[in-house]
Amino acid sequence: MEGRAGLRDFDVAIVGAGPAGAAAALAACRTGARVLLLDRSDFPRDKVCGDGIAAEAVTVLRGLGVAGVTDGYPAIERLRLVGPGGSAVARPLPRAAYTVPRRVFDERLVRAAVAAGADLRKHTVRSVRAAGDGITIDGRFRAGVVIGADGAGSVVRRALGHPVNPPGHLAVAIRGYAPTTNTTEQVIVTTRQRWPAYAWEFPLGDGTANVGYGEVLRGVPLSRAYLSERLDALLDGGEPTGVRGHHLPLSTRRPPPARGRVLLTGDALSLINPFTGEGIFYAVLSGALAGEAAAAGPERVAERYGRALRHRLGRHLRHSGFATRLTRQPWVVDAAVGAAARDGEVFDRMVELGLGDGVFDLRTIGRIAARLGQRHPADP
C-alpha cells in the first residue's frame, strides 16, 4: 500500500532475508501482518558458513510451519571432537544434525516466507531513519517496526549507533568444499596454536564435505593464506574449492537487542556461539521472536522483544559466556573433552551448549572439575 509522500507502507519491514530475516517474516506473516522482506541479493545465493543445521533449528522452523528444509541431505548422527592438547571424544549426537549448503537452505526458507505472504524485494539498504509514526528505509519504504537481520556488517545495527564487535569478541573463518570418505560424523579439531581456534569437516552425504578453519581475532589481520595453511595442517583431505572468508560476531559482546521501533536479530545482534561458531539456531529463534513481537504492533515493541529473548535465551547465554571465560586456557577444554569421553551425559550437555540453548548443570561441572584434578603437572 502506498502512503504519504509516495512511501510504500508495511506493518513490518525486515532488512536481510537470510535465516533470521526469513524466520522473522514467517512469524509476522502468521499473524496477518503486512511484511516487507529486503535483501541485496537474488536467491539462491551462496553464504559463507559451516552449513551445519542443528536439530534445534529444525524444531524452531517446524513451529513456524516450515517442513522439509533438510530434505535430500542425510542425518549426521555422530560428532568427533579433538581437544587442543590431543584429547578426543566421538559419540552419537543427542539429536541428529544436518549439513545443508546455505545456497539451498536459505532459499528454502525465503520461499516459505514468500508463500506465507512476505513481499520479497531485491534492494540494498543504506539508511534507516525514524520518521514520525514509523521508520523509513532509504526514503522508499515505511514500516511500523523494522527488524535488522542483515548479518555481521549490519546497516541497521550501525544506524542504531552500535559499533562492530571489538577484538576478542570477533572471529574470522574460511570455508570451502572438499572430497571426503566421511559420511557419518561431524568433525571438529581444535588447536592450541592461537587458541581459541579450530578446523571442521561437516559431510554433505554426497562424497564432499564443508571444511573450514576459524579463530578469534585479536586486533591483527589474518590473511587467507594463513587461514588456509592452518586448515591444511589440521585436516586431512583434498584441496578445497569455493574457499571464502567471513567474520563472526560472537555472543560474548552483544549490543542491546532493540531501540524504539528497531530490532536486531541473528548475526546483527552478535548471536554467534563462541564455542562452535554456530549461528543458525540463534538466527531462526531470534528472528521468530522478533517477528512475533513486531507483528503485535510498534507500541513497546523493544520491551516486548527484549523480554522474549531473555526468557528464551538469557540463561543459556549467561552459561555460554561463563564457560567461555573458563575455557580461555586450552587445558580446561581438554579436561572437558576427557570428561565427555568418559561420560555420555557430559558429552550431551556440551553439545547442547554449543549447538542449541543448553546450560551446564552441577553434575557436568563436577565431572569436568574431576578431570582437571587428574591433570598431571607435566601436562600442557
mmCIF file of C-alpha atoms in Angstrom:
data_model
loop_
_atom_site.group_PDB
_atom_site.id
_atom_site.type_symbol
_atom_site.label_atom_id
_atom_site.label_comp_id
_atom_site.label_asym_id
_atom_site.label_seq_id
_atom_site.Cartn_x
_atom_site.Cartn_y
_atom_site.Cartn_z
ATOM 1 C CA MET A 1 0.000 0.000 0.000
ATOM 2 C CA GLU A 2 1.266 3.477 -0.891
ATOM 3 C CA GLY A 3 1.209 6.009 1.937
ATOM 4 C CA ARG A 4 2.100 9.645 2.311
ATOM 5 C CA ALA A 5 4.898 11.096 0.145
ATOM 6 C CA GLY A 6 4.717 8.043 -2.113
ATOM 7 C CA LEU A 7 6.232 5.725 0.511
ATOM 8 C CA ARG A 8 5.262 2.076 0.484
ATOM 9 C CA ASP A 9 3.718 1.267 3.897
ATOM 10 C CA PHE A 10 4.118 -2.006 5.793
ATOM 11 C CA ASP A 11 3.491 -3.187 9.313
ATOM 12 C CA VAL A 12 6.924 -4.823 9.493
ATOM 13 C CA ALA A 13 9.999 -4.298 7.310
ATOM 14 C CA ILE A 14 12.850 -6.796 7.561
ATOM 15 C CA VAL A 15 16.332 -5.984 6.292
ATOM 16 C CA GLY A 16 18.062 -9.208 5.276
ATOM 17 C CA ALA A 17 16.391 -12.381 4.023
ATOM 18 C CA GLY A 18 18.764 -14.973 5.464
ATOM 19 C CA PRO A 19 17.598 -17.415 8.151
ATOM 20 C CA ALA A 20 16.939 -14.705 10.762
ATOM 21 C CA GLY A 21 15.047 -12.477 8.337
ATOM 22 C CA ALA A 22 13.058 -15.322 6.789
ATOM 23 C CA ALA A 23 12.095 -16.618 10.243
ATOM 24 C CA ALA A 24 11.011 -13.118 11.278
ATOM 25 C CA ALA A 25 8.896 -12.817 8.140
ATOM 26 C CA LEU A 26 7.301 -16.220 8.723
ATOM 27 C CA ALA A 27 6.417 -15.359 12.322
ATOM 28 C CA ALA A 28 4.975 -11.955 11.396
ATOM 29 C CA CYS A 29 3.015 -13.253 8.406
ATOM 30 C CA ARG A 30 1.350 -15.873 10.581
ATOM 31 C CA THR A 31 -0.484 -13.026 12.365
ATOM 32 C CA GLY A 32 -1.639 -11.406 9.135
ATOM 33 C CA ALA A 33 0.859 -8.524 9.253
ATOM 34 C CA ARG A 34 1.920 -6.784 6.020
ATOM 35 C CA VAL A 35 5.584 -7.762 5.776
ATOM 36 C CA LEU A 36 8.339 -6.359 3.563
ATOM 37 C CA LEU A 37 11.449 -8.534 3.196
ATOM 38 C CA LEU A 38 14.502 -6.836 1.675
ATOM 39 C CA ASP A 39 17.794 -8.362 0.593
ATOM 40 C CA ARG A 40 20.617 -7.105 -1.602
ATOM 41 C CA SER A 41 20.962 -10.488 -3.336
ATOM 42 C CA ASP A 42 18.864 -12.675 -5.559
ATOM 43 C CA PHE A 43 18.100 -16.165 -4.283
ATOM 44 C CA PRO A 44 19.542 -18.740 -4.433
ATOM 45 C CA ARG A 45 22.841 -17.274 -3.319
ATOM 46 C CA ASP A 46 25.894 -18.652 -1.509
ATOM 47 C CA LYS A 47 26.701 -17.678 2.063
ATOM 48 C CA VAL A 48 29.939 -18.411 3.906
ATOM 49 C CA CYS A 49 29.044 -20.818 6.713
ATOM 50 C CA GLY A 50 29.798 -24.255 8.084
ATOM 51 C CA ASP A 51 26.373 -25.314 6.699
ATOM 52 C CA GLY A 52 25.634 -27.220 9.913
ATOM 53 C CA ILE A 53 21.932 -27.302 10.769
ATOM 54 C CA ALA A 54 21.309 -28.388 14.360
ATOM 55 C CA ALA A 55 18.155 -30.229 15.345
ATOM 56 C CA GLU A 56 17.115 -27.269 17.500
ATOM 57 C CA ALA A 57 16.957 -25.025 14.428
ATOM 58 C CA VAL A 58 14.774 -27.538 12.601
ATOM 59 C CA THR A 59 12.428 -27.610 15.592
ATOM 60 C CA VAL A 60 12.031 -23.810 15.559
ATOM 61 C CA LEU A 61 11.238 -23.862 11.848
ATOM 62 C CA ARG A 62 8.688 -26.597 12.239
ATOM 63 C CA GLY A 63 6.989 -24.396 14.831
ATOM 64 C CA LEU A 64 6.735 -21.740 12.118
ATOM 65 C CA GLY A 65 5.055 -24.209 9.770
ATOM 66 C CA VAL A 66 8.146 -24.938 7.659
ATOM 67 C CA ALA A 67 8.966 -28.567 6.891
ATOM 68 C CA GLY A 68 11.442 -30.202 4.543
ATOM 69 C CA VAL A 69 14.339 -27.757 4.973
ATOM 70 C CA THR A 70 16.814 -30.659 5.246
ATOM 71 C CA ASP A 71 15.246 -32.876 2.557
ATOM 72 C CA GLY A 72 17.836 -34.589 0.378
ATOM 73 C CA TYR A 73 20.615 -34.340 2.964
ATOM 74 C CA PRO A 74 21.242 -37.281 5.299
ATOM 75 C CA ALA A 75 21.136 -37.003 9.060
ATOM 76 C CA ILE A 76 24.563 -36.840 10.707
ATOM 77 C CA GLU A 77 24.366 -38.940 13.855
ATOM 78 C CA ARG A 78 27.821 -38.523 15.428
ATOM 79 C CA LEU A 79 30.325 -35.865 16.458
ATOM 80 C CA ARG A 80 34.068 -36.296 16.817
ATOM 81 C CA LEU A 81 35.786 -33.585 18.874
ATOM 82 C CA VAL A 82 39.542 -33.271 19.286
ATOM 83 C CA GLY A 83 40.797 -31.051 22.097
ATOM 84 C CA PRO A 84 43.684 -28.597 21.742
ATOM 85 C CA GLY A 85 46.035 -30.935 23.663
ATOM 86 C CA GLY A 86 45.023 -34.053 21.744
ATOM 87 C CA SER A 87 42.209 -35.400 23.925
ATOM 88 C CA ALA A 88 39.353 -36.773 21.819
ATOM 89 C CA VAL A 89 35.771 -37.973 22.038
ATOM 90 C CA ALA A 90 33.448 -39.477 19.415
ATOM 91 C CA ARG A 91 29.851 -40.183 20.383
ATOM 92 C CA PRO A 92 26.349 -40.117 18.948
ATOM 93 C CA LEU A 93 24.787 -36.667 18.960
ATOM 94 C CA PRO A 94 21.820 -36.273 21.326
ATOM 95 C CA ARG A 95 19.766 -35.305 18.240
ATOM 96 C CA ALA A 96 20.844 -35.719 14.628
ATOM 97 C CA ALA A 97 22.293 -32.720 12.780
ATOM 98 C CA TYR A 98 22.426 -31.980 9.046
ATOM 99 C CA THR A 99 24.763 -30.319 6.584
ATOM 100 C CA VAL A 100 22.781 -28.294 4.062
ATOM 101 C CA PRO A 101 24.545 -25.728 1.840
ATOM 102 C CA ARG A 102 23.299 -22.241 2.582
ATOM 103 C CA ARG A 103 22.550 -21.771 -1.106
ATOM 104 C CA VAL A 104 19.855 -24.428 -0.648
ATOM 105 C CA PHE A 105 18.809 -23.844 2.964
ATOM 106 C CA ASP A 106 18.356 -20.076 2.713
ATOM 107 C CA GLU A 107 16.348 -20.293 -0.499
ATOM 108 C CA ARG A 108 14.012 -22.842 1.047
ATOM 109 C CA LEU A 109 13.359 -20.502 3.955
ATOM 110 C CA VAL A 110 12.875 -17.374 1.874
ATOM 111 C CA ARG A 111 10.495 -19.165 -0.475
ATOM 112 C CA ALA A 112 8.499 -20.340 2.545
ATOM 113 C CA ALA A 113 8.340 -16.724 3.753
ATOM 114 C CA VAL A 114 7.085 -15.552 0.368
ATOM 115 C CA ALA A 115 4.495 -18.337 0.308
ATOM 116 C CA ALA A 116 3.341 -17.144 3.739
ATOM 117 C CA GLY A 117 2.751 -13.648 2.352
ATOM 118 C CA ALA A 118 6.011 -11.706 2.664
ATOM 119 C CA ASP A 119 6.765 -9.145 -0.077
ATOM 120 C CA LEU A 120 10.346 -10.020 -1.100
ATOM 121 C CA ARG A 121 12.330 -7.333 -2.925
ATOM 122 C CA LYS A 122 15.921 -7.041 -4.040
ATOM 123 C CA HIS A 123 17.187 -3.808 -2.523
ATOM 124 C CA THR A 124 20.433 -2.654 -0.903
ATOM 125 C CA VAL A 125 19.542 -0.720 2.243
ATOM 126 C CA ARG A 126 21.630 2.343 3.007
ATOM 127 C CA SER A 127 19.657 4.336 5.575
ATOM 128 C CA VAL A 128 17.137 3.616 8.310
ATOM 129 C CA ARG A 129 15.525 6.628 9.991
ATOM 130 C CA ALA A 130 12.745 7.329 12.460
ATOM 131 C CA ALA A 131 10.062 9.464 10.840
ATOM 132 C CA GLY A 132 7.072 10.441 12.920
ATOM 133 C CA ASP A 133 4.782 7.462 13.217
ATOM 134 C CA GLY A 134 7.143 4.969 11.588
ATOM 135 C CA ILE A 135 10.598 4.049 10.338
ATOM 136 C CA THR A 136 11.667 4.892 6.779
ATOM 137 C CA ILE A 137 14.133 2.919 4.704
ATOM 138 C CA ASP A 138 16.009 4.861 2.021
ATOM 139 C CA GLY A 139 13.045 7.212 1.632
ATOM 140 C CA ARG A 140 11.187 4.465 -0.253
ATOM 141 C CA PHE A 141 9.567 2.276 2.376
ATOM 142 C CA ARG A 142 7.958 2.921 5.737
ATOM 143 C CA ALA A 143 7.057 0.440 8.461
ATOM 144 C CA GLY A 144 5.742 0.466 11.983
ATOM 145 C CA VAL A 145 8.660 -1.755 13.032
ATOM 146 C CA VAL A 146 11.980 -2.532 11.325
ATOM 147 C CA ILE A 147 13.925 -5.733 12.001
ATOM 148 C CA GLY A 148 17.645 -5.772 11.264
ATOM 149 C CA ALA A 149 18.570 -9.268 10.085
ATOM 150 C CA ASP A 150 21.358 -8.098 7.801
ATOM 151 C CA GLY A 151 24.302 -10.008 9.210
ATOM 152 C CA ALA A 152 27.733 -9.213 10.584
ATOM 153 C CA GLY A 153 28.035 -5.931 8.638
ATOM 154 C CA SER A 154 24.519 -4.823 9.574
ATOM 155 C CA VAL A 155 23.439 -1.417 8.253
ATOM 156 C CA VAL A 156 20.580 -1.420 10.759
ATOM 157 C CA ARG A 157 22.956 -2.022 13.649
ATOM 158 C CA ARG A 158 25.117 0.906 12.525
ATOM 159 C CA ALA A 159 22.028 3.097 12.232
ATOM 160 C CA LEU A 160 21.376 2.424 15.926
ATOM 161 C CA GLY A 161 24.907 3.606 16.734
ATOM 162 C CA HIS A 162 26.388 0.242 17.702
ATOM 163 C CA PRO A 163 29.952 -0.464 16.529
ATOM 164 C CA VAL A 164 31.208 -3.818 15.299
ATOM 165 C CA ASN A 165 32.457 -6.271 17.895
ATOM 166 C CA PRO A 166 35.961 -5.472 19.190
ATOM 167 C CA PRO A 167 38.966 -7.830 19.095
ATOM 168 C CA GLY A 168 38.472 -10.835 21.340
ATOM 169 C CA HIS A 169 34.760 -10.919 20.521
ATOM 170 C CA LEU A 170 35.047 -11.301 16.745
ATOM 171 C CA ALA A 171 36.208 -14.360 14.825
ATOM 172 C CA VAL A 172 37.217 -14.900 11.226
ATOM 173 C CA ALA A 173 36.839 -18.134 9.283
ATOM 174 C CA ILE A 174 37.305 -19.560 5.816
ATOM 175 C CA ARG A 175 35.088 -22.219 4.291
ATOM 176 C CA GLY A 176 35.332 -24.452 1.234
ATOM 177 C CA TYR A 177 34.190 -27.837 -0.077
ATOM 178 C CA ALA A 178 36.451 -30.862 -0.329
ATOM 179 C CA PRO A 179 36.148 -34.572 -1.208
ATOM 180 C CA THR A 180 35.783 -36.885 1.784
ATOM 181 C CA THR A 181 35.162 -40.520 2.635
ATOM 182 C CA ASN A 182 33.471 -39.461 5.877
ATOM 183 C CA THR A 183 29.682 -39.694 5.681
ATOM 184 C CA THR A 184 28.693 -40.210 9.300
ATOM 185 C CA GLU A 185 30.440 -37.715 11.585
ATOM 186 C CA GLN A 186 30.784 -34.030 12.159
ATOM 187 C CA VAL A 187 34.459 -33.447 12.970
ATOM 188 C CA ILE A 188 35.850 -30.529 14.961
ATOM 189 C CA VAL A 189 39.597 -30.328 15.570
ATOM 190 C CA THR A 190 40.712 -27.620 17.964
ATOM 191 C CA THR A 191 44.267 -26.371 18.266
ATOM 192 C CA ARG A 192 46.369 -24.781 20.985
ATOM 193 C CA GLN A 193 48.051 -22.512 18.429
ATOM 194 C CA ARG A 194 46.380 -19.095 18.688
ATOM 195 C CA TRP A 195 43.639 -20.609 20.863
ATOM 196 C CA PRO A 196 40.652 -20.433 20.616
ATOM 197 C CA ALA A 197 40.738 -21.830 17.092
ATOM 198 C CA TYR A 198 39.509 -24.915 15.294
ATOM 199 C CA ALA A 199 39.002 -26.640 11.942
ATOM 200 C CA TRP A 200 35.897 -28.560 10.921
ATOM 201 C CA GLU A 201 34.629 -31.136 8.458
ATOM 202 C CA PHE A 202 30.859 -31.487 8.015
ATOM 203 C CA PRO A 203 29.907 -34.111 5.381
ATOM 204 C CA LEU A 204 27.056 -33.433 2.963
ATOM 205 C CA GLY A 205 26.498 -37.118 2.221
ATOM 206 C CA ASP A 206 27.486 -36.923 -1.447
ATOM 207 C CA GLY A 207 31.212 -37.564 -1.101
ATOM 208 C CA THR A 208 32.010 -33.954 -0.269
ATOM 209 C CA ALA A 209 32.213 -32.011 2.977
ATOM 210 C CA ASN A 210 32.079 -28.418 4.101
ATOM 211 C CA VAL A 211 35.534 -27.783 5.547
ATOM 212 C CA GLY A 212 36.938 -24.704 7.204
ATOM 213 C CA TYR A 213 39.073 -23.084 9.832
ATOM 214 C CA GLY A 214 38.426 -20.140 12.129
ATOM 215 C CA GLU A 215 39.917 -18.327 15.088
ATOM 216 C CA VAL A 216 39.179 -15.380 17.330
ATOM 217 C CA LEU A 217 40.689 -12.105 16.145
ATOM 218 C CA ARG A 218 42.955 -10.201 18.494
ATOM 219 C CA GLY A 219 43.415 -6.980 16.563
ATOM 220 C CA VAL A 220 45.880 -8.346 13.982
ATOM 221 C CA PRO A 221 44.532 -9.036 10.464
ATOM 222 C CA LEU A 222 44.777 -12.639 9.306
ATOM 223 C CA SER A 223 45.475 -13.473 5.671
ATOM 224 C CA ARG A 224 43.610 -16.038 3.629
ATOM 225 C CA ALA A 225 46.921 -17.815 3.030
ATOM 226 C CA TYR A 226 47.474 -18.174 6.781
ATOM 227 C CA LEU A 227 43.927 -19.467 7.380
ATOM 228 C CA SER A 228 44.272 -21.956 4.515
ATOM 229 C CA GLU A 229 47.594 -23.143 5.903
ATOM 230 C CA ARG A 230 46.029 -23.792 9.308
ATOM 231 C CA LEU A 231 43.158 -25.684 7.686
ATOM 232 C CA ASP A 232 45.598 -27.906 5.804
ATOM 233 C CA ALA A 233 47.589 -28.555 8.977
ATOM 234 C CA LEU A 234 44.569 -29.704 10.991
ATOM 235 C CA LEU A 235 42.510 -31.660 8.456
ATOM 236 C CA ASP A 236 43.488 -34.422 6.042
ATOM 237 C CA GLY A 237 41.743 -34.339 2.701
ATOM 238 C CA GLY A 238 41.717 -32.953 -0.786
ATOM 239 C CA GLU A 239 42.214 -29.352 -1.826
ATOM 240 C CA PRO A 240 39.017 -27.423 -1.057
ATOM 241 C CA THR A 241 37.216 -25.411 -3.706
ATOM 242 C CA GLY A 242 34.972 -22.386 -3.286
ATOM 243 C CA VAL A 243 37.076 -21.046 -0.409
ATOM 244 C CA ARG A 244 35.702 -17.786 1.010
ATOM 245 C CA GLY A 245 36.078 -15.902 4.285
ATOM 246 C CA HIS A 246 33.667 -14.319 6.734
ATOM 247 C CA HIS A 247 33.576 -12.526 10.095
ATOM 248 C CA LEU A 248 31.602 -13.912 13.023
ATOM 249 C CA PRO A 249 30.483 -11.513 15.794
ATOM 250 C CA LEU A 250 30.473 -13.630 18.948
ATOM 251 C CA SER A 251 27.707 -13.583 21.535
ATOM 252 C CA THR A 252 30.172 -12.590 24.270
ATOM 253 C CA ARG A 253 29.722 -8.940 23.191
ATOM 254 C CA ARG A 254 26.162 -8.143 22.142
ATOM 255 C CA PRO A 255 24.563 -4.737 21.566
ATOM 256 C CA PRO A 256 21.135 -4.004 23.054
ATOM 257 C CA PRO A 257 18.598 -6.051 21.073
ATOM 258 C CA ALA A 258 16.273 -3.143 20.287
ATOM 259 C CA ARG A 259 15.751 0.584 20.408
ATOM 260 C CA GLY A 260 12.404 2.230 19.818
ATOM 261 C CA ARG A 261 10.830 0.501 16.843
ATOM 262 C CA VAL A 262 14.013 -1.136 15.538
ATOM 263 C CA LEU A 263 15.000 -4.700 16.489
ATOM 264 C CA LEU A 264 18.177 -6.704 15.815
ATOM 265 C CA THR A 265 18.387 -10.444 15.205
ATOM 266 C CA GLY A 266 20.914 -13.145 14.367
ATOM 267 C CA ASP A 267 24.427 -12.045 13.395
ATOM 268 C CA ALA A 268 23.360 -8.386 13.530
ATOM 269 C CA LEU A 269 22.822 -8.958 17.260
ATOM 270 C CA SER A 270 26.151 -10.822 17.585
ATOM 271 C CA LEU A 271 24.350 -14.098 18.188
ATOM 272 C CA ILE A 272 27.166 -16.482 17.278
ATOM 273 C CA ASN A 273 28.014 -19.264 19.705
ATOM 274 C CA PRO A 274 31.561 -18.584 20.999
ATOM 275 C CA PHE A 275 32.428 -22.330 21.193
ATOM 276 C CA THR A 276 31.227 -23.664 17.878
ATOM 277 C CA GLY A 277 30.600 -20.636 15.676
ATOM 278 C CA GLU A 278 27.026 -21.930 15.298
ATOM 279 C CA GLY A 279 24.547 -19.213 14.405
ATOM 280 C CA ILE A 280 21.648 -20.791 12.519
ATOM 281 C CA PHE A 281 19.708 -21.824 15.630
ATOM 282 C CA TYR A 282 20.194 -18.386 17.202
ATOM 283 C CA ALA A 283 19.204 -16.757 13.902
ATOM 284 C CA VAL A 284 15.912 -18.583 13.379
ATOM 285 C CA LEU A 285 14.971 -18.374 17.058
ATOM 286 C CA SER A 286 15.720 -14.654 17.461
ATOM 287 C CA GLY A 287 14.102 -13.959 14.085
ATOM 288 C CA ALA A 288 10.932 -15.781 15.107
ATOM 289 C CA LEU A 289 10.795 -13.888 18.416
ATOM 290 C CA ALA A 290 11.383 -10.547 16.651
ATOM 291 C CA GLY A 291 8.731 -11.226 14.020
ATOM 292 C CA GLU A 292 6.170 -12.165 16.649
ATOM 293 C CA ALA A 293 6.962 -9.083 18.748
ATOM 294 C CA ALA A 294 6.863 -6.758 15.716
ATOM 295 C CA ALA A 295 3.558 -8.111 14.445
ATOM 296 C CA ALA A 296 1.923 -7.244 17.782
ATOM 297 C CA GLY A 297 2.439 -3.553 16.964
ATOM 298 C CA PRO A 298 5.026 -0.820 17.482
ATOM 299 C CA GLU A 299 3.985 0.201 20.980
ATOM 300 C CA ARG A 300 6.591 -1.071 23.483
ATOM 301 C CA VAL A 301 7.921 -3.476 20.873
ATOM 302 C CA ALA A 302 11.524 -3.133 22.092
ATOM 303 C CA GLU A 303 10.491 -4.083 25.621
ATOM 304 C CA ARG A 304 8.391 -6.972 24.363
ATOM 305 C CA TYR A 305 11.189 -8.383 22.204
ATOM 306 C CA GLY A 306 13.862 -7.954 24.882
ATOM 307 C CA ARG A 307 11.713 -9.779 27.391
ATOM 308 C CA ALA A 308 11.114 -12.675 24.957
ATOM 309 C CA LEU A 309 14.847 -13.005 24.249
ATOM 310 C CA ARG A 310 15.733 -13.025 27.939
ATOM 311 C CA HIS A 311 13.099 -15.635 28.665
ATOM 312 C CA ARG A 312 14.226 -17.912 25.840
ATOM 313 C CA LEU A 313 17.995 -17.420 25.704
ATOM 314 C CA GLY A 314 19.064 -15.420 28.754
ATOM 315 C CA ARG A 315 20.168 -18.305 30.979
ATOM 316 C CA HIS A 316 21.856 -20.104 28.100
ATOM 317 C CA LEU A 317 23.826 -17.016 27.062
ATOM 318 C CA ARG A 318 24.952 -16.440 30.655
ATOM 319 C CA HIS A 319 26.195 -20.026 30.848
ATOM 320 C CA SER A 320 27.955 -19.874 27.481
ATOM 321 C CA GLY A 321 29.643 -16.599 28.452
ATOM 322 C CA PHE A 322 30.781 -18.064 31.774
ATOM 323 C CA ALA A 323 32.057 -21.203 30.064
ATOM 324 C CA THR A 324 33.953 -19.093 27.528
ATOM 325 C CA ARG A 325 35.815 -17.367 30.328
ATOM 326 C CA LEU A 326 36.623 -20.727 31.953
ATOM 327 C CA THR A 327 37.994 -22.190 28.715
ATOM 328 C CA ARG A 328 40.454 -19.432 27.937
ATOM 329 C CA GLN A 329 43.091 -21.976 28.971
ATOM 330 C CA PRO A 330 43.183 -24.835 26.432
ATOM 331 C CA TRP A 331 43.883 -27.465 29.090
ATOM 332 C CA VAL A 332 40.436 -26.762 30.538
ATOM 333 C CA VAL A 333 38.964 -27.739 27.167
ATOM 334 C CA ASP A 334 40.975 -30.954 27.170
ATOM 335 C CA ALA A 335 39.601 -31.731 30.621
ATOM 336 C CA ALA A 336 36.056 -31.173 29.321
ATOM 337 C CA VAL A 337 36.707 -33.380 26.271
ATOM 338 C CA GLY A 338 38.160 -36.065 28.539
ATOM 339 C CA ALA A 339 35.110 -35.896 30.790
ATOM 340 C CA ALA A 340 32.834 -36.174 27.737
ATOM 341 C CA ALA A 341 34.757 -39.239 26.547
ATOM 342 C CA ARG A 342 34.095 -40.943 29.888
ATOM 343 C CA ASP A 343 30.510 -39.778 30.421
ATOM 344 C CA GLY A 344 27.818 -39.553 27.737
ATOM 345 C CA GLU A 345 25.730 -37.102 29.756
ATOM 346 C CA VAL A 346 28.639 -34.656 29.895
ATOM 347 C CA PHE A 347 29.039 -35.007 26.126
ATOM 348 C CA ASP A 348 25.331 -34.294 25.581
ATOM 349 C CA ARG A 349 25.471 -31.199 27.792
ATOM 350 C CA MET A 350 28.467 -29.855 25.887
ATOM 351 C CA VAL A 351 26.732 -30.415 22.547
ATOM 352 C CA GLU A 352 23.532 -28.740 23.722
ATOM 353 C CA LEU A 353 25.507 -25.728 24.961
ATOM 354 C CA GLY A 354 27.351 -25.478 21.643
ATOM 355 C CA LEU A 355 24.539 -26.162 19.174
ATOM 356 C CA GLY A 356 21.343 -25.168 20.975
ATOM 357 C CA ASP A 357 20.196 -23.413 24.119
ATOM 358 C CA GLY A 358 21.600 -25.851 26.683
ATOM 359 C CA VAL A 359 23.129 -24.987 30.046
ATOM 360 C CA PHE A 360 25.652 -26.642 32.320
ATOM 361 C CA ASP A 361 24.491 -28.403 35.462
ATOM 362 C CA LEU A 362 26.380 -29.172 38.670
ATOM 363 C CA ARG A 363 26.983 -32.770 37.645
ATOM 364 C CA THR A 364 28.668 -31.750 34.390
ATOM 365 C CA ILE A 365 30.783 -29.131 36.137
ATOM 366 C CA GLY A 366 31.779 -31.718 38.734
ATOM 367 C CA ARG A 367 32.852 -34.240 36.088
ATOM 368 C CA ILE A 368 34.996 -31.642 34.317
ATOM 369 C CA ALA A 369 36.480 -30.451 37.623
ATOM 370 C CA ALA A 370 37.400 -34.032 38.452
ATOM 371 C CA ARG A 371 39.315 -34.297 35.175
ATOM 372 C CA LEU A 372 41.092 -31.047 35.976
ATOM 373 C CA GLY A 373 42.100 -32.554 39.301
ATOM 374 C CA GLN A 374 43.656 -35.525 37.486
ATOM 375 C CA ARG A 375 45.756 -33.299 35.263
ATOM 376 C CA HIS A 376 49.410 -34.239 35.621
ATOM 377 C CA PRO A 377 51.757 -31.278 36.389
ATOM 378 C CA ALA A 378 53.710 -32.068 33.229
ATOM 379 C CA ASP A 379 50.610 -31.976 31.054
ATOM 380 C CA PRO A 380 50.212 -28.981 28.699
#
